[in-house]
């Protein structure tokens, strides 16, 4: 899969802490950042997809009940 380059700016303090943590974990800062971002995106996207599916389901139920109410009012 092709990689997309993005740049980020970190405060010196955050960068120092990131480097210290990555050295302790024996991973590169790039690898650590990619893993953290991947987890966050997966979690947020899962919530978004779930929310959208719930909203669509509610819309379908409302439409169905409206159709039933319309049929009853014709009788």
mmCIF file of C-alpha atoms in Angstrom:
data_model
loop_
_atom_site.group_PDB
_atom_site.id
_atom_site.type_symbol
_atom_site.label_atom_id
_atom_site.label_comp_id
_atom_site.label_asym_id
_atom_site.label_seq_id
_atom_site.Cartn_x
_atom_site.Cartn_y
_atom_site.Cartn_z
ATOM 1 C CA UNK A 1 0.000 0.000 0.000
ATOM 2 C CA UNK A 2 1.338 3.438 -0.882
ATOM 3 C CA UNK A 3 2.215 5.775 1.953
ATOM 4 C CA UNK A 4 0.897 9.300 2.260
ATOM 5 C CA UNK A 5 3.306 11.773 3.805
ATOM 6 C CA UNK A 6 1.993 14.191 6.426
ATOM 7 C CA UNK A 7 3.931 16.527 8.631
ATOM 8 C CA UNK A 8 3.172 17.454 12.216
ATOM 9 C CA UNK A 9 4.652 20.008 14.562
ATOM 10 C CA UNK A 10 5.342 19.043 18.156
ATOM 11 C CA UNK A 11 6.353 21.233 21.036
ATOM 12 C CA UNK A 12 9.903 20.623 22.235
ATOM 13 C CA UNK A 13 8.567 19.215 25.492
ATOM 14 C CA UNK A 14 6.267 16.750 23.737
ATOM 15 C CA UNK A 15 9.002 15.723 21.313
ATOM 16 C CA UNK A 16 11.420 15.108 24.198
ATOM 17 C CA UNK A 17 8.848 12.922 25.943
ATOM 18 C CA UNK A 18 8.087 11.081 22.702
ATOM 19 C CA UNK A 19 11.760 10.337 22.061
ATOM 20 C CA UNK A 20 12.263 9.182 25.660
ATOM 21 C CA UNK A 21 9.241 6.871 25.457
ATOM 22 C CA UNK A 22 10.216 5.473 22.067
ATOM 23 C CA UNK A 23 13.733 4.716 23.270
ATOM 24 C CA UNK A 24 12.291 2.845 26.260
ATOM 25 C CA UNK A 25 9.942 0.889 23.970
ATOM 26 C CA UNK A 26 12.625 0.308 21.313
ATOM 27 C CA UNK A 27 10.473 1.754 18.532
ATOM 28 C CA UNK A 28 10.990 4.714 16.256
ATOM 29 C CA UNK A 29 8.952 7.870 16.854
ATOM 30 C CA UNK A 30 7.463 7.472 13.363
ATOM 31 C CA UNK A 31 6.318 3.922 14.104
ATOM 32 C CA UNK A 32 4.899 4.939 17.490
ATOM 33 C CA UNK A 33 2.991 7.896 16.041
ATOM 34 C CA UNK A 34 1.621 5.752 13.186
ATOM 35 C CA UNK A 35 0.364 3.121 15.639
ATOM 36 C CA UNK A 36 -1.257 5.673 17.949
ATOM 37 C CA UNK A 37 -2.933 7.492 15.057
ATOM 38 C CA UNK A 38 -4.126 4.196 13.525
ATOM 39 C CA UNK A 39 -5.769 3.177 16.823
ATOM 40 C CA UNK A 40 -7.426 6.573 17.263
ATOM 41 C CA UNK A 41 -8.727 6.656 13.686
ATOM 42 C CA UNK A 42 -10.084 3.099 13.974
ATOM 43 C CA UNK A 43 -11.897 3.917 17.237
ATOM 44 C CA UNK A 44 -13.349 7.192 15.982
ATOM 45 C CA UNK A 45 -14.345 5.711 12.614
ATOM 46 C CA UNK A 46 -16.035 2.749 14.299
ATOM 47 C CA UNK A 47 -18.074 5.148 16.436
ATOM 48 C CA UNK A 48 -18.961 7.247 13.391
ATOM 49 C CA UNK A 49 -20.050 4.250 11.303
ATOM 50 C CA UNK A 50 -22.118 2.937 14.217
ATOM 51 C CA UNK A 51 -23.755 6.323 14.750
ATOM 52 C CA UNK A 52 -24.583 6.630 11.041
ATOM 53 C CA UNK A 53 -26.056 3.117 10.953
ATOM 54 C CA UNK A 54 -28.226 3.872 14.000
ATOM 55 C CA UNK A 55 -29.441 7.097 12.455
ATOM 56 C CA UNK A 56 -30.316 5.351 9.183
ATOM 57 C CA UNK A 57 -32.153 2.604 11.074
ATOM 58 C CA UNK A 58 -34.204 5.128 13.034
ATOM 59 C CA UNK A 59 -35.061 6.968 9.818
ATOM 60 C CA UNK A 60 -36.293 3.688 8.285
ATOM 61 C CA UNK A 61 -38.425 2.911 11.349
ATOM 62 C CA UNK A 62 -39.983 6.375 11.329
ATOM 63 C CA UNK A 63 -40.747 6.009 7.624
ATOM 64 C CA UNK A 64 -42.286 2.570 8.166
ATOM 65 C CA UNK A 65 -44.495 3.768 11.034
ATOM 66 C CA UNK A 66 -45.499 6.832 9.033
ATOM 67 C CA UNK A 67 -46.532 4.557 6.165
ATOM 68 C CA UNK A 68 -48.579 2.407 8.557
ATOM 69 C CA UNK A 69 -50.252 5.499 10.009
ATOM 70 C CA UNK A 70 -51.047 6.766 6.515
ATOM 71 C CA UNK A 71 -52.625 3.400 5.611
ATOM 72 C CA UNK A 72 -54.784 3.439 8.761
ATOM 73 C CA UNK A 73 -55.973 6.968 8.092
ATOM 74 C CA UNK A 74 -57.173 5.927 4.612
ATOM 75 C CA UNK A 75 -59.459 3.250 6.100
#
